[in-house]
Short mmCIF file of C-alpha atoms in Angstrom, two decimals:
data_model
loop_
_atom_site.label_atom_id
_atom_site.label_comp_id
_atom_site.label_asym_id
_atom_site.label_seq_id
_atom_site.Cartn_x
_atom_site.Cartn_y
_atom_site.Cartn_z
CA MET L 18 0.00 0.00 0.00
CA LYS L 19 1.39 3.39 -0.99
CA ASN L 20 1.69 6.23 1.46
CA LYS L 21 -0.80 8.43 -0.42
CA ASP L 22 -3.45 5.69 -0.27
CA PHE L 23 -2.99 5.47 3.45
CA LYS L 24 -3.41 9.23 3.86
CA VAL L 25 -6.99 8.93 2.56
CA LEU L 26 -7.64 6.39 5.23
CA SER L 27 -5.68 7.78 8.16
CA GLN L 28 -8.30 10.47 8.86
CA HIS L 29 -10.69 7.66 9.81
CA LEU L 30 -8.24 5.79 11.94
CA GLY L 31 -7.75 8.32 14.68
CA GLY L 32 -4.01 8.75 14.44
CA VAL L 33 -3.04 5.14 13.76
CA SER L 34 0.19 5.00 11.82
CA ARG L 35 0.54 3.27 8.47
CA ARG L 36 2.93 0.86 10.11
CA ASP L 37 0.39 -0.11 12.81
CA PHE L 38 -2.35 -0.48 10.23
CA LEU L 39 -0.24 -2.82 8.10
CA LYS L 40 0.78 -4.70 11.21
CA TYR L 41 -2.87 -5.18 12.11
CA CYS L 42 -3.67 -6.48 8.62
CA SER L 43 -0.80 -8.96 8.91
CA ILE L 44 -2.10 -10.15 12.29
CA VAL L 45 -5.51 -10.73 10.72
CA ALA L 46 -3.87 -12.71 7.91
CA ALA L 47 -1.81 -14.78 10.34
CA GLY L 48 -4.89 -15.45 12.46
CA MET L 49 -6.58 -17.00 9.45
CA GLY L 50 -3.52 -19.09 8.61
CA LEU L 51 -2.86 -17.15 5.41
CA PRO L 52 0.62 -16.64 3.92
CA LEU L 53 2.65 -13.58 4.83
CA GLY L 54 1.82 -11.56 1.69
CA ALA L 55 -1.90 -11.76 2.40
CA GLY L 56 -1.65 -8.96 4.99
CA ALA L 57 -0.67 -6.50 2.26
CA GLN L 58 -3.52 -7.75 0.05
CA ILE L 59 -5.99 -7.21 2.90
CA ALA L 60 -4.65 -3.68 3.41
CA GLU L 61 -5.13 -2.94 -0.30
CA ALA L 62 -8.70 -4.24 -0.22
CA VAL L 63 -9.59 -2.16 2.82
CA VAL L 64 -8.53 1.10 1.15
CA ASN L 65 -10.26 0.20 -2.12
CA PRO L 66 -13.17 2.61 -2.60
CA LYS L 67 -15.16 -0.18 -4.26
CA ARG L 68 -15.30 -2.40 -1.18
CA PRO L 69 -18.78 -3.75 -0.47
CA PRO L 70 -20.99 -2.05 2.11
CA VAL L 71 -22.37 -3.87 5.12
CA ILE L 72 -26.03 -3.90 6.16
CA TRP L 73 -26.63 -5.10 9.68
CA LEU L 74 -30.05 -6.41 10.67
CA SER L 75 -31.01 -7.09 14.28
CA ALA L 76 -33.75 -9.48 15.27
CA GLN L 77 -34.15 -11.20 18.67
CA GLU L 78 -30.87 -10.00 20.07
CA CYS L 79 -29.41 -8.38 23.16
CA THR L 80 -26.85 -6.18 21.33
CA GLY L 81 -24.05 -8.17 22.98
CA CYS L 82 -22.59 -9.01 19.56
CA THR L 83 -22.41 -5.33 18.63
CA GLU L 84 -20.97 -4.45 22.01
CA SER L 85 -18.20 -7.02 21.78
CA LEU L 86 -17.33 -5.66 18.36
CA LEU L 87 -17.18 -2.08 19.61
CA ARG L 88 -14.99 -3.13 22.53
CA ALA L 89 -12.35 -4.57 20.24
CA THR L 90 -9.30 -2.49 21.00
CA HIS L 91 -6.80 -3.33 18.30
CA PRO L 92 -6.00 -0.17 16.31
CA THR L 93 -9.38 1.55 16.53
CA LEU L 94 -11.34 -1.35 15.16
CA GLU L 95 -14.62 0.45 15.51
CA HIS L 96 -13.31 2.75 12.77
CA LEU L 97 -12.41 -0.22 10.67
CA ILE L 98 -16.00 -1.33 10.88
CA LEU L 99 -17.76 2.01 10.87
CA ASP L 100 -15.72 3.86 8.28
CA LEU L 101 -13.73 1.40 6.27
CA ILE L 102 -16.30 -1.33 5.91
CA SER L 103 -18.99 1.32 5.21
CA LEU L 104 -21.73 0.15 7.49
CA ASP L 105 -24.85 1.50 5.82
CA TYR L 106 -27.47 0.34 8.30
CA HIS L 107 -27.25 -0.69 11.92
CA GLU L 108 -30.08 -0.01 14.36
CA THR L 109 -27.88 0.52 17.40
CA LEU L 110 -25.31 2.67 15.64
CA SER L 111 -27.28 4.72 13.06
CA THR L 112 -27.57 8.42 13.71
CA PRO L 113 -30.99 8.79 12.04
CA SER L 114 -34.03 7.08 13.52
CA GLY L 115 -37.37 5.97 12.14
CA HIS L 116 -38.12 6.44 8.45
CA GLN L 117 -34.77 8.12 7.78
CA ALA L 118 -32.90 5.00 8.93
CA GLU L 119 -35.21 2.78 6.91
CA GLU L 120 -34.71 4.94 3.82
CA ALA L 121 -30.92 4.66 4.15
CA ARG L 122 -31.25 0.87 4.23
CA ALA L 123 -33.54 0.76 1.20
CA ALA L 124 -31.25 3.11 -0.75
CA SER L 125 -28.13 1.06 0.00
CA ILE L 126 -29.82 -2.21 -0.96
CA LYS L 127 -30.98 -0.70 -4.23
CA ALA L 128 -27.59 0.81 -5.07
CA ASN L 129 -25.58 -2.30 -4.11
CA LYS L 130 -27.88 -5.08 -5.23
CA GLY L 131 -26.02 -8.39 -5.21
CA LYS L 132 -22.86 -6.81 -3.77
CA PHE L 133 -23.40 -5.97 -0.10
CA ILE L 134 -22.62 -8.16 2.90
CA LEU L 135 -25.62 -8.75 5.13
CA VAL L 136 -24.87 -9.28 8.82
CA VAL L 137 -27.64 -10.59 11.04
CA ASP L 138 -27.57 -10.78 14.82
CA GLY L 139 -30.39 -12.36 16.77
CA ALA L 140 -32.72 -15.24 16.03
CA ILE L 141 -35.75 -14.84 13.79
CA PRO L 142 -39.08 -15.58 15.50
CA VAL L 143 -41.36 -17.42 13.09
CA LYS L 144 -44.25 -18.35 15.40
CA ASP L 145 -47.53 -16.48 14.79
CA ASN L 146 -46.18 -15.14 11.48
CA GLY L 147 -43.17 -13.54 13.14
CA ILE L 148 -44.97 -10.89 15.21
CA TYR L 149 -42.52 -11.22 18.11
CA CYS L 150 -40.00 -8.94 16.43
CA MET L 151 -41.17 -5.89 14.51
CA ILE L 152 -39.08 -3.12 12.97
CA ALA L 153 -40.82 -0.13 11.37
CA GLY L 154 -44.10 -2.05 11.35
CA ARG L 155 -42.68 -5.07 9.49
CA THR L 156 -41.69 -8.44 10.93
CA ALA L 157 -37.98 -9.31 11.15
CA LEU L 158 -38.86 -12.45 9.18
CA ASP L 159 -40.20 -10.40 6.30
CA ILE L 160 -37.28 -7.92 6.34
CA LEU L 161 -34.70 -10.74 6.40
CA LYS L 162 -36.21 -12.60 3.47
CA ASP L 163 -36.53 -9.39 1.53
CA THR L 164 -32.94 -8.26 2.16
CA ALA L 165 -31.22 -11.66 1.98
CA LYS L 166 -32.06 -12.33 -1.63
CA ASP L 167 -30.15 -9.22 -2.76
CA ALA L 168 -27.04 -9.82 -0.59
CA ALA L 169 -23.74 -11.24 -1.86
CA ALA L 170 -23.19 -13.19 1.33
CA ILE L 171 -24.73 -13.35 4.78
CA ILE L 172 -22.86 -13.48 8.06
CA ALA L 173 -24.95 -14.78 10.96
CA ILE L 174 -23.12 -13.28 13.95
CA GLY L 175 -23.68 -14.77 17.40
CA SER L 176 -25.26 -17.95 18.66
CA CYS L 177 -28.83 -16.65 18.23
CA SER L 178 -28.61 -16.11 14.49
CA SER L 179 -26.38 -19.21 14.02
CA TRP L 180 -28.38 -21.77 16.02
CA GLY L 181 -31.28 -19.94 17.70
CA GLY L 182 -29.37 -19.23 20.93
CA VAL L 183 -31.09 -17.85 24.04
CA PRO L 184 -34.62 -17.31 22.62
CA SER L 185 -34.68 -20.82 21.14
CA ALA L 186 -34.04 -22.46 24.53
CA ASP L 187 -36.75 -24.86 25.60
CA PRO L 188 -39.74 -24.25 25.25
CA ASN L 189 -38.79 -21.75 22.50
CA PRO L 190 -41.80 -19.49 23.18
CA THR L 191 -41.52 -17.45 19.97
CA GLY L 192 -40.36 -20.09 17.47
CA ALA L 193 -36.87 -18.51 17.36
CA THR L 194 -35.13 -19.86 14.25
CA PRO L 195 -31.57 -19.49 12.94
CA VAL L 196 -30.96 -17.44 9.80
CA HIS L 197 -29.79 -20.35 7.62
CA LYS L 198 -32.99 -22.27 8.37
CA VAL L 199 -35.29 -19.32 7.63
CA LEU L 200 -33.56 -18.87 4.28
CA ALA L 201 -33.55 -22.58 3.42
CA ASP L 202 -37.28 -22.76 4.16
CA ALA L 203 -37.90 -19.74 1.95
CA GLY L 204 -35.73 -21.20 -0.86
CA ILE L 205 -33.20 -18.32 -0.75
CA LYS L 206 -29.76 -19.58 -1.77
CA THR L 207 -27.48 -16.72 -0.65
CA PRO L 208 -24.52 -18.33 1.20
CA VAL L 209 -24.61 -18.04 5.00
CA ILE L 210 -21.52 -18.07 7.24
CA ASN L 211 -22.07 -18.69 10.94
CA ILE L 212 -19.91 -16.88 13.51
CA PRO L 213 -21.40 -18.36 16.70
CA GLY L 214 -20.49 -17.32 20.21
CA CYS L 215 -22.26 -15.53 23.02
CA PRO L 216 -20.80 -13.07 22.35
CA PRO L 217 -18.66 -14.17 19.41
CA ASN L 218 -15.06 -13.09 19.32
CA PRO L 219 -14.93 -9.84 17.31
CA TYR L 220 -11.73 -10.90 15.55
CA ASN L 221 -13.39 -13.96 14.07
CA PHE L 222 -16.04 -11.71 12.59
CA LEU L 223 -13.63 -9.04 11.35
CA SER L 224 -11.27 -11.61 9.85
CA THR L 225 -14.16 -13.19 7.96
CA VAL L 226 -15.31 -9.83 6.60
CA LEU L 227 -11.77 -8.89 5.60
CA TYR L 228 -11.21 -12.28 3.95
CA TYR L 229 -14.33 -11.81 1.86
CA VAL L 230 -13.50 -8.22 0.97
CA THR L 231 -9.97 -9.20 -0.05
CA PHE L 232 -10.43 -12.47 -1.89
CA LYS L 233 -14.08 -12.08 -3.02
CA LYS L 234 -14.91 -15.55 -1.76
CA LEU L 235 -15.86 -17.20 1.50
CA PRO L 236 -13.18 -18.68 3.77
CA GLU L 237 -13.08 -22.46 4.17
CA LEU L 238 -16.10 -23.53 6.24
CA ASP L 239 -16.86 -26.59 8.34
CA LYS L 240 -20.04 -28.63 7.97
CA LEU L 241 -21.94 -26.19 10.20
CA ALA L 242 -20.81 -23.24 8.02
CA ARG L 243 -18.32 -21.90 10.55
CA PRO L 244 -14.93 -20.61 9.30
CA MET L 245 -12.32 -23.34 9.80
CA PHE L 246 -9.62 -20.89 10.84
CA ALA L 247 -11.65 -20.03 13.96
CA TYR L 248 -13.76 -23.09 14.69
CA GLY L 249 -11.57 -25.89 13.36
CA ARG L 250 -10.52 -27.27 16.76
CA LEU L 251 -12.12 -28.20 20.04
CA ILE L 252 -11.60 -25.87 22.99
CA HIS L 253 -10.31 -28.97 24.82
CA GLU L 254 -7.44 -29.27 22.35
CA ASN L 255 -5.95 -25.87 23.12
CA CYS L 256 -7.08 -25.43 26.70
CA GLU L 257 -4.41 -24.30 29.17
CA ARG L 258 -5.97 -26.66 31.78
CA ARG L 259 -5.67 -29.68 29.50
CA PRO L 260 -2.63 -31.11 31.33
CA HIS L 261 -4.80 -31.32 34.47
CA PHE L 262 -7.43 -33.25 32.52
CA ASP L 263 -4.82 -35.68 31.20
CA ALA L 264 -3.38 -36.15 34.66
CA GLY L 265 -6.81 -36.65 36.23
CA ARG L 266 -6.72 -33.51 38.37
CA PHE L 267 -10.24 -32.08 38.56
CA ALA L 268 -12.10 -29.37 40.48
CA THR L 269 -15.22 -31.01 41.86
CA GLU L 270 -16.92 -28.02 43.46
CA PHE L 271 -16.71 -24.26 42.93
CA GLY L 272 -14.22 -22.89 45.43
CA ASP L 273 -12.79 -26.24 46.53
CA GLU L 274 -9.05 -26.70 46.87
CA ASN L 275 -8.65 -28.11 43.38
CA HIS L 276 -10.69 -25.28 41.86
CA ARG L 277 -8.43 -22.76 43.58
CA LYS L 278 -5.41 -24.55 42.21
CA GLY L 279 -6.72 -24.07 38.68
CA TYR L 280 -7.45 -27.73 37.94
CA CYS L 281 -9.57 -28.98 35.04
CA LEU L 282 -13.25 -27.95 35.13
CA TYR L 283 -14.60 -31.00 33.29
CA LYS L 284 -16.41 -32.37 36.34
CA LEU L 285 -18.11 -29.00 36.88
CA GLY L 286 -19.73 -29.35 33.45
CA CYS L 287 -17.11 -27.81 31.14
CA LYS L 288 -18.26 -28.28 27.53
CA GLY L 289 -14.76 -27.68 26.10
CA PRO L 290 -14.43 -31.33 24.99
CA GLU L 291 -17.41 -31.00 22.64
CA THR L 292 -17.20 -27.34 21.60
CA HIS L 293 -15.29 -26.01 18.61
CA ALA L 294 -13.82 -22.51 19.00
CA ASN L 295 -10.53 -20.65 19.26
CA CYS L 296 -11.31 -18.98 22.64
CA PRO L 297 -8.20 -20.36 24.44
CA SER L 298 -5.96 -19.14 21.60
CA ILE L 299 -7.19 -15.60 20.98
CA LEU L 300 -8.91 -14.81 24.30
CA PHE L 301 -11.28 -11.89 24.90
CA GLY L 302 -11.03 -8.19 25.48
CA ASP L 303 -7.29 -7.81 24.74
CA THR L 304 -6.44 -7.83 28.42
CA GLY L 305 -3.83 -10.54 28.58
CA ALA L 306 -3.51 -14.15 29.63
CA GLY L 307 -6.41 -16.06 31.13
CA THR L 308 -9.15 -13.71 29.92
CA TRP L 309 -11.65 -16.27 28.72
CA PRO L 310 -14.29 -18.28 30.62
CA VAL L 311 -12.14 -21.29 31.57
CA GLY L 312 -9.23 -18.98 32.37
CA THR L 313 -11.39 -17.20 34.97
CA GLY L 314 -12.41 -20.51 36.55
CA HIS L 315 -15.83 -21.05 34.99
CA PRO L 316 -16.56 -24.05 32.78
CA CYS L 317 -17.11 -23.44 29.07
CA PHE L 318 -20.86 -23.70 28.41
CA GLY L 319 -20.57 -24.46 24.71
CA CYS L 320 -22.04 -21.30 23.16
CA THR L 321 -20.35 -21.88 19.79
CA GLU L 322 -21.67 -25.41 19.39
CA LYS L 323 -25.09 -26.25 17.99
CA GLY L 324 -27.31 -27.95 20.58
CA ILE L 325 -24.89 -27.39 23.49
CA GLY L 326 -25.03 -23.79 24.74
CA PHE L 327 -28.49 -22.91 26.12
CA HIS L 328 -29.69 -26.44 25.36
CA LYS L 329 -27.56 -28.86 27.34
CA PRO L 330 -27.82 -28.32 31.14
CA LEU L 331 -25.06 -26.04 32.38
CA PHE L 332 -23.54 -28.46 34.90
CA SER L 333 -24.01 -31.76 33.10
CA ARG L 334 -20.86 -33.45 31.84
CA ALA L 335 -19.70 -33.08 28.26
CA SER L 336 -19.41 -36.06 25.96
CA LEU L 337 -15.78 -36.80 25.26
CA HIS L 338 -14.92 -37.10 21.59
CA MET L 339 -11.20 -37.53 22.05
CA VAL L 340 -10.16 -39.51 25.07
CA THR L 341 -6.41 -39.66 25.07
CA PRO L 342 -5.03 -40.73 28.42
CA PRO L 343 -1.29 -40.30 28.10
CA ASP L 344 -0.39 -43.90 28.99
CA THR L 345 -1.95 -45.24 25.83
CA TYR L 346 -0.13 -43.02 23.34
CA PRO L 347 1.75 -45.12 20.83
CA HIS L 348 5.50 -44.43 20.48
CA THR L 349 6.21 -41.92 17.76
CA GLN L 350 9.29 -43.95 16.83
CA GLU L 351 9.48 -47.64 17.57
CA GLN L 352 12.83 -48.91 18.83
CA GLN L 353 14.35 -51.41 16.44
CA GLY L 354 16.52 -54.52 16.95
CA LYS L 355 16.59 -54.55 20.75
CA GLY L 356 14.97 -57.92 21.22
CA ALA L 357 11.75 -58.45 23.14
CA THR L 358 10.43 -55.47 25.10
CA ILE L 359 8.37 -55.85 28.24
CA ALA L 360 5.29 -54.71 26.34
CA GLY L 361 6.05 -57.24 23.60
CA VAL L 362 6.38 -60.03 26.10
CA VAL L 363 3.12 -59.02 27.78
CA VAL L 364 1.31 -58.97 24.41
CA ALA L 365 2.81 -62.35 23.45
CA ALA L 366 1.91 -63.79 26.83
CA ALA L 367 -1.61 -62.41 26.54
CA ALA L 368 -1.97 -63.91 23.06
CA ALA L 369 -0.65 -67.24 24.28
CA GLY L 370 -3.01 -67.09 27.24
CA ALA L 371 -5.96 -66.36 24.96
CA ALA L 372 -5.01 -69.21 22.67
CA PHE L 373 -4.66 -71.53 25.64
CA ALA L 374 -8.08 -70.48 26.95
CA ALA L 375 -9.61 -70.98 23.52
CA VAL L 376 -8.13 -74.46 23.23
CA ASN L 377 -9.47 -75.29 26.69
CA LYS L 378 -12.90 -74.03 25.73
CA VAL L 379 -12.97 -76.07 22.54
CA ALA L 380 -11.79 -79.08 24.48
CA GLY L 381 -14.47 -78.45 27.07
CA LYS L 382 -17.10 -78.23 24.37
CA LEU L 383 -15.87 -81.42 22.77
CA GLY L 384 -16.12 -82.98 26.17
CA GLU L 385 -19.68 -81.74 26.54
CA ASP L 386 -20.59 -82.98 23.09
CA GLU L 387 -19.17 -86.32 23.91
CA LYS L 388 -21.09 -86.28 27.16
CA GLY L 389 -24.25 -85.41 25.23
CA LYS L 390 -23.77 -88.28 22.85
CA LYS L 391 -23.48 -90.71 25.68
CA MET M 21 -55.12 20.18 14.47
CA SER M 22 -53.61 17.05 15.93
CA LYS M 23 -50.93 15.19 14.11
CA ARG M 24 -49.59 11.70 14.78
CA ILE M 25 -45.85 11.03 14.58
CA VAL M 26 -44.35 7.53 14.54
CA ILE M 27 -40.63 6.96 15.10
CA ASP M 28 -39.70 3.32 14.52
CA PRO M 29 -36.99 2.10 14.92
CA ILE M 30 -35.47 4.28 17.62
CA THR M 31 -31.76 3.89 16.97
CA ARG M 32 -28.72 4.00 19.29
CA ILE M 33 -30.46 1.94 21.94
CA GLU M 34 -30.50 -1.77 22.69
CA GLY M 35 -33.51 -3.60 21.29
CA HIS M 36 -36.39 -2.53 19.13
CA LEU M 37 -38.27 0.53 20.36
CA ARG M 38 -41.20 2.37 18.78
CA ILE M 39 -42.42 5.79 19.85
CA GLU M 40 -45.73 7.22 18.72
CA CYS M 41 -46.99 10.62 19.71
CA GLU M 42 -49.86 12.94 19.03
CA THR M 43 -49.11 16.62 18.68
CA ASP M 44 -51.43 19.54 18.77
CA GLY M 45 -50.24 23.01 17.82
CA GLY M 46 -46.60 21.91 18.00
CA LYS M 47 -46.98 20.38 21.46
CA VAL M 48 -46.99 16.69 22.29
CA THR M 49 -50.33 15.84 23.84
CA LYS M 50 -50.15 12.03 24.04
CA ALA M 51 -47.27 9.60 23.64
CA TRP M 52 -46.84 5.82 23.55
CA SER M 53 -43.65 3.85 23.87
CA SER M 54 -43.52 0.16 23.01
CA GLY M 55 -40.90 -2.58 22.92
CA GLN M 56 -41.24 -4.36 19.57
CA MET M 57 -39.44 -7.57 20.38
CA TRP M 58 -40.27 -10.36 22.83
CA ARG M 59 -38.26 -13.54 23.51
CA GLY M 60 -40.24 -14.93 26.44
CA ILE M 61 -37.26 -15.35 28.77
CA GLU M 62 -39.75 -15.51 31.70
CA ASN M 63 -41.19 -18.65 30.13
CA ILE M 64 -37.77 -20.07 29.27
CA VAL M 65 -36.56 -19.95 32.89
CA LYS M 66 -39.76 -21.38 34.36
CA GLY M 67 -39.08 -24.81 35.90
CA ARG M 68 -35.35 -24.65 35.13
CA ASP M 69 -32.49 -25.61 37.45
CA ALA M 70 -32.05 -22.40 39.48
CA ARG M 71 -28.27 -22.59 39.11
CA GLU M 72 -28.40 -21.97 35.37
CA VAL M 73 -31.08 -19.27 35.26
CA TRP M 74 -28.44 -16.52 35.28
CA LEU M 75 -27.25 -17.77 31.92
CA PHE M 76 -30.53 -16.64 30.36
CA THR M 77 -31.49 -13.60 32.41
CA GLN M 78 -28.03 -12.14 32.02
CA ARG M 79 -28.61 -12.09 28.27
CA ILE M 80 -31.78 -9.97 28.40
CA CYS M 81 -29.53 -7.06 27.50
CA GLY M 82 -25.91 -7.21 26.32
CA VAL M 83 -25.10 -3.53 26.63
#
């Protein structure tokens, strides 16, 4: 990126230097597992005046997703979103209210048909024709269907729009439905990316937007339409308390001695072993080590996983998908030519024992048969 | 002559708010404020294990 291009942008960035801006773009690229040069490409895309605008619709939400985004403190990220990503409609952040806000949305959709990114936070209530969420006299259901068909791509931010979240918890009083399901039922084929979390990590959202803006395609997604770079691994795999799990050291009650020592929270209902997210790697709030739920001593409740957060009881134990007690790891390199090992002898003895038992059994049976014949 | 003004959505707040008012000679004579979204969290927490109710009530508002 040339210096003169950056000057256009610097007025929006509140005194952030070109160096810091490029550094930030490189961090975003690294966070997504992209090669080194991608940071520069992202920077170019961000300053491109033809970048797509963002329209943000809110349905059954608590504004937590927006709040977490605004609290991101890497080089003035709110500017990145508000000015650079040209956010054309957002109920919480728009200056105009009422019909003026609605007109701005309609105008942007018309001008950017097929090009804008639609972000949705909150679940969509479908019960009783969607009357449980109304904006400007229309149901959220109606507005979503209307807007989604003209969008280039849709990002469902937060657990509510990804899986239904809080409002969909049993007994789901309003028929709260995730965005991808509303669209599938209406036959709208615009691609949907899910960024679940309650709240989701703002960097996962920003990285996804920047990836799309830069490469004009969606990042690699898992089978639940979550970006692989952020939701590719279980929390359990990167958890700082994992060694305690492997060693069998567990907290069994809040405030007990083991809890104070920072032992594994699995027995308190931690859903880390069945929840995919990068929380232990990128943490929250940019305030240093340990700033994520497990780090503060509370079990993960599985907000990024479909059917876990808000659905599975908070203190019930997680199902283990990867049980790897350390004693059963195979050797990475087998020793060669040293004769019989203890393990080898044990296996051979066990095999011999089994064979012996089998022979005995057969013999026994033969005996029985013979007895029967008599 | 009375005039009715509707402002919906009210922006820069959490949630979906609608304000309607009646004005007469430039003065507001009557006004109505209504929340336009309902999730039924009261019904969701009914009969639940008391230890996990905070998980839901805490998320009434994320601001």
